[in-house]
Short mmCIF file of C-alpha atoms in Angstrom, two decimals:
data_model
loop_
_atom_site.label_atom_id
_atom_site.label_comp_id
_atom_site.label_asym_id
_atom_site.label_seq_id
_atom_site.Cartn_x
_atom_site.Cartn_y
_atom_site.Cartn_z
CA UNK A 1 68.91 108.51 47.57
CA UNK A 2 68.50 107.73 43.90
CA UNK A 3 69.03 103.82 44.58
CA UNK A 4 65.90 103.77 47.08
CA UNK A 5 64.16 105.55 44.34
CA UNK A 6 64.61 103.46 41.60
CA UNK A 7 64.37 100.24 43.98
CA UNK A 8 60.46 101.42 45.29
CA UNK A 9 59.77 101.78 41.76
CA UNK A 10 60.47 98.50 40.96
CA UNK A 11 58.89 96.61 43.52
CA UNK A 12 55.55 98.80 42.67
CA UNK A 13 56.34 97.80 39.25
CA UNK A 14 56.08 94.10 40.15
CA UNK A 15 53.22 94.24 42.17
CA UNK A 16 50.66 95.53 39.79
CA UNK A 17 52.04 92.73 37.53
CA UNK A 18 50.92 90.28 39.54
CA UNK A 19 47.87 91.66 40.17
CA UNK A 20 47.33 91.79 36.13
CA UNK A 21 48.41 88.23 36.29
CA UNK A 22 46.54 86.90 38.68
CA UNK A 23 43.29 89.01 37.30
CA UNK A 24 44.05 87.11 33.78
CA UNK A 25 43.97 83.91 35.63
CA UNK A 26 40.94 84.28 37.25
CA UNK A 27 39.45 85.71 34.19
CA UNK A 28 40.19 82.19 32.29
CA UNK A 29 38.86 80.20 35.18
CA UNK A 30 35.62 81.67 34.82
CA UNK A 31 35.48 81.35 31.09
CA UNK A 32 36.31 77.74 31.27
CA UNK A 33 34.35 77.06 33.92
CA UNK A 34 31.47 78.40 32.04
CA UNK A 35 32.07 76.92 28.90
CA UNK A 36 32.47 73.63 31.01
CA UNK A 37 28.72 74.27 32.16
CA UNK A 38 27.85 74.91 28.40
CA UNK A 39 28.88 71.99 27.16
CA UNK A 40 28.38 69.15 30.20
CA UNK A 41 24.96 70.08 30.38
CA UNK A 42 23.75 69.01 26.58
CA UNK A 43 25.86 65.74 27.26
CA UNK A 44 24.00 64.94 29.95
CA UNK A 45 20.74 64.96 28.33
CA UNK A 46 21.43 62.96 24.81
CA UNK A 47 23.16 60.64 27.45
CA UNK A 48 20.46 59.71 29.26
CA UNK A 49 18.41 59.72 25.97
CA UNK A 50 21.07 57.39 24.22
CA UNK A 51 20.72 55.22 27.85
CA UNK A 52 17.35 54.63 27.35
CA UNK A 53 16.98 53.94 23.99
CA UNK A 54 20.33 51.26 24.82
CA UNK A 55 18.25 49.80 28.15
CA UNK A 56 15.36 49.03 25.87
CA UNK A 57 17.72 47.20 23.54
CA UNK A 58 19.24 45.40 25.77
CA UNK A 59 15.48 44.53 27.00
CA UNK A 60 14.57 43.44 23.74
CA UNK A 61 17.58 41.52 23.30
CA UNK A 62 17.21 39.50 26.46
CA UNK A 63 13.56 38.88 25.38
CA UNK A 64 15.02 37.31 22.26
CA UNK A 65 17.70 35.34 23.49
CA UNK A 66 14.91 33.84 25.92
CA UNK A 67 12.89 32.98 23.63
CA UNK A 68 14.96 31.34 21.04
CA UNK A 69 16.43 29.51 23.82
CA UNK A 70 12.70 28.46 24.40
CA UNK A 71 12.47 27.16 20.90
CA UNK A 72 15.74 25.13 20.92
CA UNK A 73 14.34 23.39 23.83
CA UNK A 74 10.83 22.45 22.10
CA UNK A 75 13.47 21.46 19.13
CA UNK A 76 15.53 19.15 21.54
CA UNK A 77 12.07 17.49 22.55
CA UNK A 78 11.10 16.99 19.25
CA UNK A 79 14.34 15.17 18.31
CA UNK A 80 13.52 12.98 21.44
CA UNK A 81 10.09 12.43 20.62
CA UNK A 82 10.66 11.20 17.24
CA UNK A 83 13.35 9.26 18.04
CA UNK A 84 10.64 7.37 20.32
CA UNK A 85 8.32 7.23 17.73
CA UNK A 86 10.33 5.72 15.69
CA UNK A 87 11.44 2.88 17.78
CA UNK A 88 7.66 1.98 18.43
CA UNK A 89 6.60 1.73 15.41
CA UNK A 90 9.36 -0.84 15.00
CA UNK A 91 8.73 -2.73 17.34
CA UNK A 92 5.04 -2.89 16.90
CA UNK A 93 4.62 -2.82 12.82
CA UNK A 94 0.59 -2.47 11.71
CA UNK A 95 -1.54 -4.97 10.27
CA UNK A 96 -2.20 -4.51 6.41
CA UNK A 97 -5.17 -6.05 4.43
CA UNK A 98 -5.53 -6.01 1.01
CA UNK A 99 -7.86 -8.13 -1.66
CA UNK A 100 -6.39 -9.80 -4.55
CA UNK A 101 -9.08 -10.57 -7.14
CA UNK A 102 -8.37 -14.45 -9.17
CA UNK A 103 -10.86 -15.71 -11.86
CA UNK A 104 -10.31 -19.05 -10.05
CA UNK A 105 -9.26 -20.62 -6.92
CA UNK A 106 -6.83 -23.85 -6.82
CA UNK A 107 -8.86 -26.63 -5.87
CA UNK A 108 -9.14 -27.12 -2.28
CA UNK A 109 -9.37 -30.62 -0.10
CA UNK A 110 -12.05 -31.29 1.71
CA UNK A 111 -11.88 -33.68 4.51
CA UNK A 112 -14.37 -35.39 5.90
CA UNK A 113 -14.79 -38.14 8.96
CA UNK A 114 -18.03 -39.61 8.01
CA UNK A 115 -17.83 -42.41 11.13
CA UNK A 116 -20.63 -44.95 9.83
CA UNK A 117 -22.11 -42.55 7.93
CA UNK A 118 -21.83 -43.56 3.87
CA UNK A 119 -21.53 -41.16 1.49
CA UNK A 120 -24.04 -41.19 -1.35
CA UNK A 121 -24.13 -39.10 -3.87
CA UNK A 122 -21.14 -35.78 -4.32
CA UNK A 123 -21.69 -33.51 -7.98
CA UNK A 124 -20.82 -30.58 -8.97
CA UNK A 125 -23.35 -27.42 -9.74
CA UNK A 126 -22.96 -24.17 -10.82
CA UNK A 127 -24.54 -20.39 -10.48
CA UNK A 128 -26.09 -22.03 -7.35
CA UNK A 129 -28.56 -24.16 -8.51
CA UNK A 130 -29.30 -27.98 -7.21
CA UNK A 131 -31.30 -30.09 -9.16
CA UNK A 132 -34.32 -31.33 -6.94
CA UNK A 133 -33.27 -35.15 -5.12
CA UNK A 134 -33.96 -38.19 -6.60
CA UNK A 135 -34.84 -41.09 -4.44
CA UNK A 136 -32.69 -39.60 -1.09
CA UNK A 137 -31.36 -42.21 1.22
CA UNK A 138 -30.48 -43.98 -1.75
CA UNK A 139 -26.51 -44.28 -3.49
CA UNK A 140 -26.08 -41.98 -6.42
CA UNK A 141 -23.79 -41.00 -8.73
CA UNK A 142 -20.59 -39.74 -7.01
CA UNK A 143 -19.27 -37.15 -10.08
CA UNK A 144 -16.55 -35.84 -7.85
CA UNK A 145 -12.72 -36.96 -7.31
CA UNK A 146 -12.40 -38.35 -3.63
CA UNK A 147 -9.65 -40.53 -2.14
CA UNK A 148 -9.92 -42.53 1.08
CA UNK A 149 -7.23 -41.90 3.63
CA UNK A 150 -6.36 -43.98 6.74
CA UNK A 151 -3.74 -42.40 9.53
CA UNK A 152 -3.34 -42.30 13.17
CA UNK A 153 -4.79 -39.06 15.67
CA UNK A 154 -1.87 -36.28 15.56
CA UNK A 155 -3.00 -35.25 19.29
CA UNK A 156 -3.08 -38.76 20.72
CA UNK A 157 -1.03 -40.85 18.90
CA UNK A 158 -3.49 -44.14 19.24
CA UNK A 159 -6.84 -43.36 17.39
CA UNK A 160 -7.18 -44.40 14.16
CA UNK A 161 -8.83 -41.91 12.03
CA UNK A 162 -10.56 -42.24 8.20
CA UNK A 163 -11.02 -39.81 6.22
CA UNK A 164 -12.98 -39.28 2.86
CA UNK A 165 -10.75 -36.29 0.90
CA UNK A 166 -12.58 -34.61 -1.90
CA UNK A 167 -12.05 -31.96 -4.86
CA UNK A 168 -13.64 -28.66 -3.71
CA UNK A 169 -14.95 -25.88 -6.23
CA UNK A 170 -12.74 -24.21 -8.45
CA UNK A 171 -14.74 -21.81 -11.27
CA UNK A 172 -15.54 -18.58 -8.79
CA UNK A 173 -17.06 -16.83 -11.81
CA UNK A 174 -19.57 -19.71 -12.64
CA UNK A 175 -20.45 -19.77 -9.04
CA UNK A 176 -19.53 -24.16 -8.79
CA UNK A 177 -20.44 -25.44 -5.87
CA UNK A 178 -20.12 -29.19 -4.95
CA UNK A 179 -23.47 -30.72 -3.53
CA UNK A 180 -22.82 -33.87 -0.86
CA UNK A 181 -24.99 -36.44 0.56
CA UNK A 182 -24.46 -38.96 3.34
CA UNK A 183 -26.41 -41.62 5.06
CA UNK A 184 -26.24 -42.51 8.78
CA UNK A 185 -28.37 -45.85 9.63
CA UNK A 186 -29.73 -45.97 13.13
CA UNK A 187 -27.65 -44.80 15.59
CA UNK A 188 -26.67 -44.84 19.85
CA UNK A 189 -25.84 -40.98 20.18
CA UNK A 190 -27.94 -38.29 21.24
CA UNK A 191 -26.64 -36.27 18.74
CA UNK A 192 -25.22 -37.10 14.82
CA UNK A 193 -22.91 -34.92 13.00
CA UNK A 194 -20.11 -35.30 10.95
CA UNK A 195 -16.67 -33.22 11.28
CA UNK A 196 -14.88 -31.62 8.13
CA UNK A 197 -11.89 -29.49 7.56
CA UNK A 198 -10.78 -27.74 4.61
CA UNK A 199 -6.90 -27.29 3.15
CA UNK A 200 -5.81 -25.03 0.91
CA UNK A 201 -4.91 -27.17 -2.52
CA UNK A 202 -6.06 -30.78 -2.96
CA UNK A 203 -3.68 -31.22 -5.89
CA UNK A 204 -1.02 -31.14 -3.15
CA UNK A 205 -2.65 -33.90 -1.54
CA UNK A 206 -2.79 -36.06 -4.52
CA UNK A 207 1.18 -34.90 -5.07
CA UNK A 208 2.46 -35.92 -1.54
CA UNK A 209 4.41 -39.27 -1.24
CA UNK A 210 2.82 -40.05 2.55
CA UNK A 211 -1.08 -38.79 2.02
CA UNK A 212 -1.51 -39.90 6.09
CA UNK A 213 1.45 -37.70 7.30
CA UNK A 214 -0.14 -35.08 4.85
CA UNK A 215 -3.13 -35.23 6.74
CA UNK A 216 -1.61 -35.63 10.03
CA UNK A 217 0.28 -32.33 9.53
CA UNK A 218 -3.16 -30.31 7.97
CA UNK A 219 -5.36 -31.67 11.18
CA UNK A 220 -2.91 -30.22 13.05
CA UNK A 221 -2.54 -26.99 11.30
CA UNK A 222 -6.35 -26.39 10.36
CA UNK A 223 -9.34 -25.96 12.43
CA UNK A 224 -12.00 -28.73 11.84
CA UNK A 225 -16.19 -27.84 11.96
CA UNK A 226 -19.48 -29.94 11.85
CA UNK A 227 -22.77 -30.78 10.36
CA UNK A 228 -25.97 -31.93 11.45
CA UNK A 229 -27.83 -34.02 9.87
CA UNK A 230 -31.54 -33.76 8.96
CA UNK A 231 -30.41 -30.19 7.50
CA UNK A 232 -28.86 -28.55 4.44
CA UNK A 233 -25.59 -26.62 5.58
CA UNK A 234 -24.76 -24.29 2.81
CA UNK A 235 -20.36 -23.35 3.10
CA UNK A 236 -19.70 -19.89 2.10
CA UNK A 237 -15.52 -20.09 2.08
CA UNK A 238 -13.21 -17.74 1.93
CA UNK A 239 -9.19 -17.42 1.90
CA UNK A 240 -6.70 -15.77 3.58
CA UNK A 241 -3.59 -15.37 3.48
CA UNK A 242 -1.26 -14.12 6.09
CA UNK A 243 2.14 -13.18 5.75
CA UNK A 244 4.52 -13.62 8.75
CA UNK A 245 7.28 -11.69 9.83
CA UNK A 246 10.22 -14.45 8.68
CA UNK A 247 8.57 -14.58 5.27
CA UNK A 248 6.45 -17.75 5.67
CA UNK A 249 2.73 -17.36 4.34
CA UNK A 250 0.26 -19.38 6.29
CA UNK A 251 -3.06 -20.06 4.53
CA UNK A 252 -6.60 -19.90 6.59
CA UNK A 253 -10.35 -20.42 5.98
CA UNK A 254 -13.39 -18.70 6.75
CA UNK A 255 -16.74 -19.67 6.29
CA UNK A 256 -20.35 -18.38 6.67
CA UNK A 257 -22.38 -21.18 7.44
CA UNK A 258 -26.29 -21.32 6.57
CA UNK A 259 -28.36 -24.04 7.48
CA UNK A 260 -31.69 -25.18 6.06
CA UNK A 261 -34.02 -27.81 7.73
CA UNK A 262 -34.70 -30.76 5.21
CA UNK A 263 -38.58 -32.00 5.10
CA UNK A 264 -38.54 -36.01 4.68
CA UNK A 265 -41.16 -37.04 2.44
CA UNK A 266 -39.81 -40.61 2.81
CA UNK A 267 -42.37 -43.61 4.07
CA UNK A 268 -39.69 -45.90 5.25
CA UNK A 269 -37.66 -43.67 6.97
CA UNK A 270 -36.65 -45.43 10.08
CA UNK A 271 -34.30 -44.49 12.67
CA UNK A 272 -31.75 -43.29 10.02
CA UNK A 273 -30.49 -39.50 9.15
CA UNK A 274 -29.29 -37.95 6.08
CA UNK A 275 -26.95 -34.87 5.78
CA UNK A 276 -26.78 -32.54 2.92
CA UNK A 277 -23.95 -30.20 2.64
CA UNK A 278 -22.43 -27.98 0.17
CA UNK A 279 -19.17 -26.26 -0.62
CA UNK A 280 -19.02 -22.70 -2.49
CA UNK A 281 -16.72 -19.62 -2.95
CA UNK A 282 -18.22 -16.82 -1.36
CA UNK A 283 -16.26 -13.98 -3.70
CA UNK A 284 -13.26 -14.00 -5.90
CA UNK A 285 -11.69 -12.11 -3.64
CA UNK A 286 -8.17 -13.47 -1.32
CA UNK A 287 -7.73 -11.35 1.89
CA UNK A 288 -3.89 -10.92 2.01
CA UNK A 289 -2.74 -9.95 5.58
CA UNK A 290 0.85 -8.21 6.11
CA UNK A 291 2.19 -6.42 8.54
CA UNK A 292 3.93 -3.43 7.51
CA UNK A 293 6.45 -1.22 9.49
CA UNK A 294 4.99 2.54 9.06
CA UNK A 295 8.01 4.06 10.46
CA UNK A 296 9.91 5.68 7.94
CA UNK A 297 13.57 6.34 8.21
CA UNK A 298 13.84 8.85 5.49
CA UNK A 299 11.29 11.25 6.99
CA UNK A 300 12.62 10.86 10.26
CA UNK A 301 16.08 11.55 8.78
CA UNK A 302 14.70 15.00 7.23
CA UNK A 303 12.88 15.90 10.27
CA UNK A 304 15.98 15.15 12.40
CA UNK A 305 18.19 17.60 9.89
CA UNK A 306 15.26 20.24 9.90
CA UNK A 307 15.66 20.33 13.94
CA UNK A 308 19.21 20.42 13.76
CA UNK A 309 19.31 23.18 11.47
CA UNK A 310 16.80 25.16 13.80
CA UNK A 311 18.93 24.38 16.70
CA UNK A 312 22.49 25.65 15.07
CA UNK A 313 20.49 28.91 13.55
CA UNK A 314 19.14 29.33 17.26
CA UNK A 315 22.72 28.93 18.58
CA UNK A 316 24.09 31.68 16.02
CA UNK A 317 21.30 33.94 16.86
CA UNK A 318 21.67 33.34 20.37
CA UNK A 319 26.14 34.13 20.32
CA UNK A 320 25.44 37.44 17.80
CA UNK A 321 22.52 38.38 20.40
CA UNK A 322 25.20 38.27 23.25
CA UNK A 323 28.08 39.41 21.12
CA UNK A 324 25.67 42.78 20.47
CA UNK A 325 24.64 42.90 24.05
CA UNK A 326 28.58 43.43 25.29
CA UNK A 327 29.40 45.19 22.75
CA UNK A 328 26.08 47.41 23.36
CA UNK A 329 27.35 47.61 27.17
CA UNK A 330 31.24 48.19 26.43
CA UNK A 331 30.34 51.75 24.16
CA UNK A 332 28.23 52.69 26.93
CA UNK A 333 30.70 52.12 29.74
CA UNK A 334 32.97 54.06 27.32
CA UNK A 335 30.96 57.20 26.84
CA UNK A 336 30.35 57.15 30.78
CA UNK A 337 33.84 56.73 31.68
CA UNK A 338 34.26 59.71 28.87
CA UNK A 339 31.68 61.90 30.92
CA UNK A 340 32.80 61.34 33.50
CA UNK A 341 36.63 62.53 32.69
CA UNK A 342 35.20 65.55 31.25
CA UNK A 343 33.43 66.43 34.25
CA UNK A 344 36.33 65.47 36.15
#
């Protein structure tokens, strides 16, 4: 009797034991699962706060990246574009003109194919005044130095040409000119003029060994002109000089040309003509012609390293942008994953 006594007393014993137990246990379930609503729900909040703020980031960011990627390729077509540039301008240079000022000119030649005409009087004036004519039609005094050349067409080879070379006007300053007169007798043509063409230095002329290959080679470089007769033709020249690309300098004249009609006074004129012409320097001024290659490598050079430079700051921008963006994605993946294991 006293062993079923002591044995109900403790299985009662045991029983409200594991009632206190299992009270305790729920007691700690509900504390935790309270504090677990304390603290998830202030997480959630600054979380989606902090997601924001990292979405507009990442917005900005991708904005960035865009537009320095933008700007590298403007860079890459300016590298492209001056590169072009460049090779244009080389291969089509620009013309240069400049004006060399000389007290005087070298002498130049003056060529002329009087036909049957006879020349009758050739002086020198200067500050452009002509004494008034003496007996014209009539030979002169010839003051100036001429030379008589004989040589064969350089076009055709068969027609024998002559040619009357004289000393042009040297003193610019004094204003010389060199006064000519010539003398046709009656005549067949319609029309009478006499051709002339003009060289760059008659002391050349009088240097060369073979004065008709001289000649030859100057009617074939040169362009030749006219003038009439029964008028005064007043030659303005001027020089120029043009510079070639393989270093040669080629010499050319231009002229203005004024013409004045001469009044005969003579009784006995006839059927015959007289010319008057006359030489001058229009300004002391040589027009020197170049062309010059404006592309410059240096400039291109800097430009080229400027770009560059843009281009690899661009590029680091552009990897530190990305580098912040996964980084930027990897914490927030992290405190996610960490939410959600707390929750969890």
């Amino acid at each position: 009797m006293i062993r079923q006594e002591v044995s109900t007393s403790y299985e009662e014993l045991n029983e409200d034991m594991e009632q206190v137990a299992s009270g305790l246990m729920e007691g700690t379930e509900e504390v935790d699962e309270e504090d677990g609503s304390s603290t998830i729900l202030p997480d959630s909040s600054s979380s989606s706060v902090r997601f924001s703020k990292s979405c507009l980031k990442n917005v900005f960011s991708v904005i960035l990246l865009f537009i320095y990627l933008l700007l590298m390729a403007v860079a890459v077509f300016l590298v492209y574009q001056t590169i072009t540039d460049f090779r244009e301008k080389l291969k089509h240079p620009v013309m240069s003109v400049s004006y060399k000022e000389v007290p005087f000119y070298d002498a130049p030649g003056i060529a002329l194919y009087p036909g049957k005409a006879e020349l009758l009087t050739c002086k020198h004036h200067y500050y452009d005044y002509i004494l008034p004519l003496v007996n014209p039609g009539q030979p002169g005094e010839i003051e100036c130095t001429t030379q008589r050349v004989n040589y064969t067409d350089p076009f055709t080879n068969q027609t024998k040409k002559h040619a009357v070379i004289v000393q042009g006007p040297q003193e610019v300053k004094k204003r010389e000119l060199v006064f000519m007169q010539f003398h046709l007798n009656e005549t067949d043509q319609d029309f009478s003029a006499i051709d002339y063409l003009l060289f760059s230095s008659f002391q050349e002329f009088l240097n060369s060994a073979n004065k008709s290959e001289f000649m030859k080679r100057c009617e074939s470089s040169y362009s030749s002109w006219k003038f009439s007769g029964g008028f005064r033709t007043w030659v303005k020249m001027s020089l120029v000089k043009t510079k070639e690309e393989d270093g040669r300098e080629t010499v050319e004249f231009r002229q203005e040309i004024s013409v004045v009609n001469y009044i005969e006074r003579r009784t006995e004129a006839g059927g015959d003509q007289l010319f008057f012409v006359v030489f001058e320097w229009k300004d002391p001024f040589i027009q020197e012609v170049q062309d010059i290659v404006t592309a410059n490598p240096w400039n291109m050079i800097a430009l080229l390293c400027g770009i560059f430079l843009a281009l690899f700051k661009a590029a680091d921008f552009a990897k530190l942008s990305v580098k912040w963006i996964i980084k930027i994605r990897k914490r927030h993946l992290k405190r996610r994953s960490q939410v959600l294991n707390h929750i969890s």
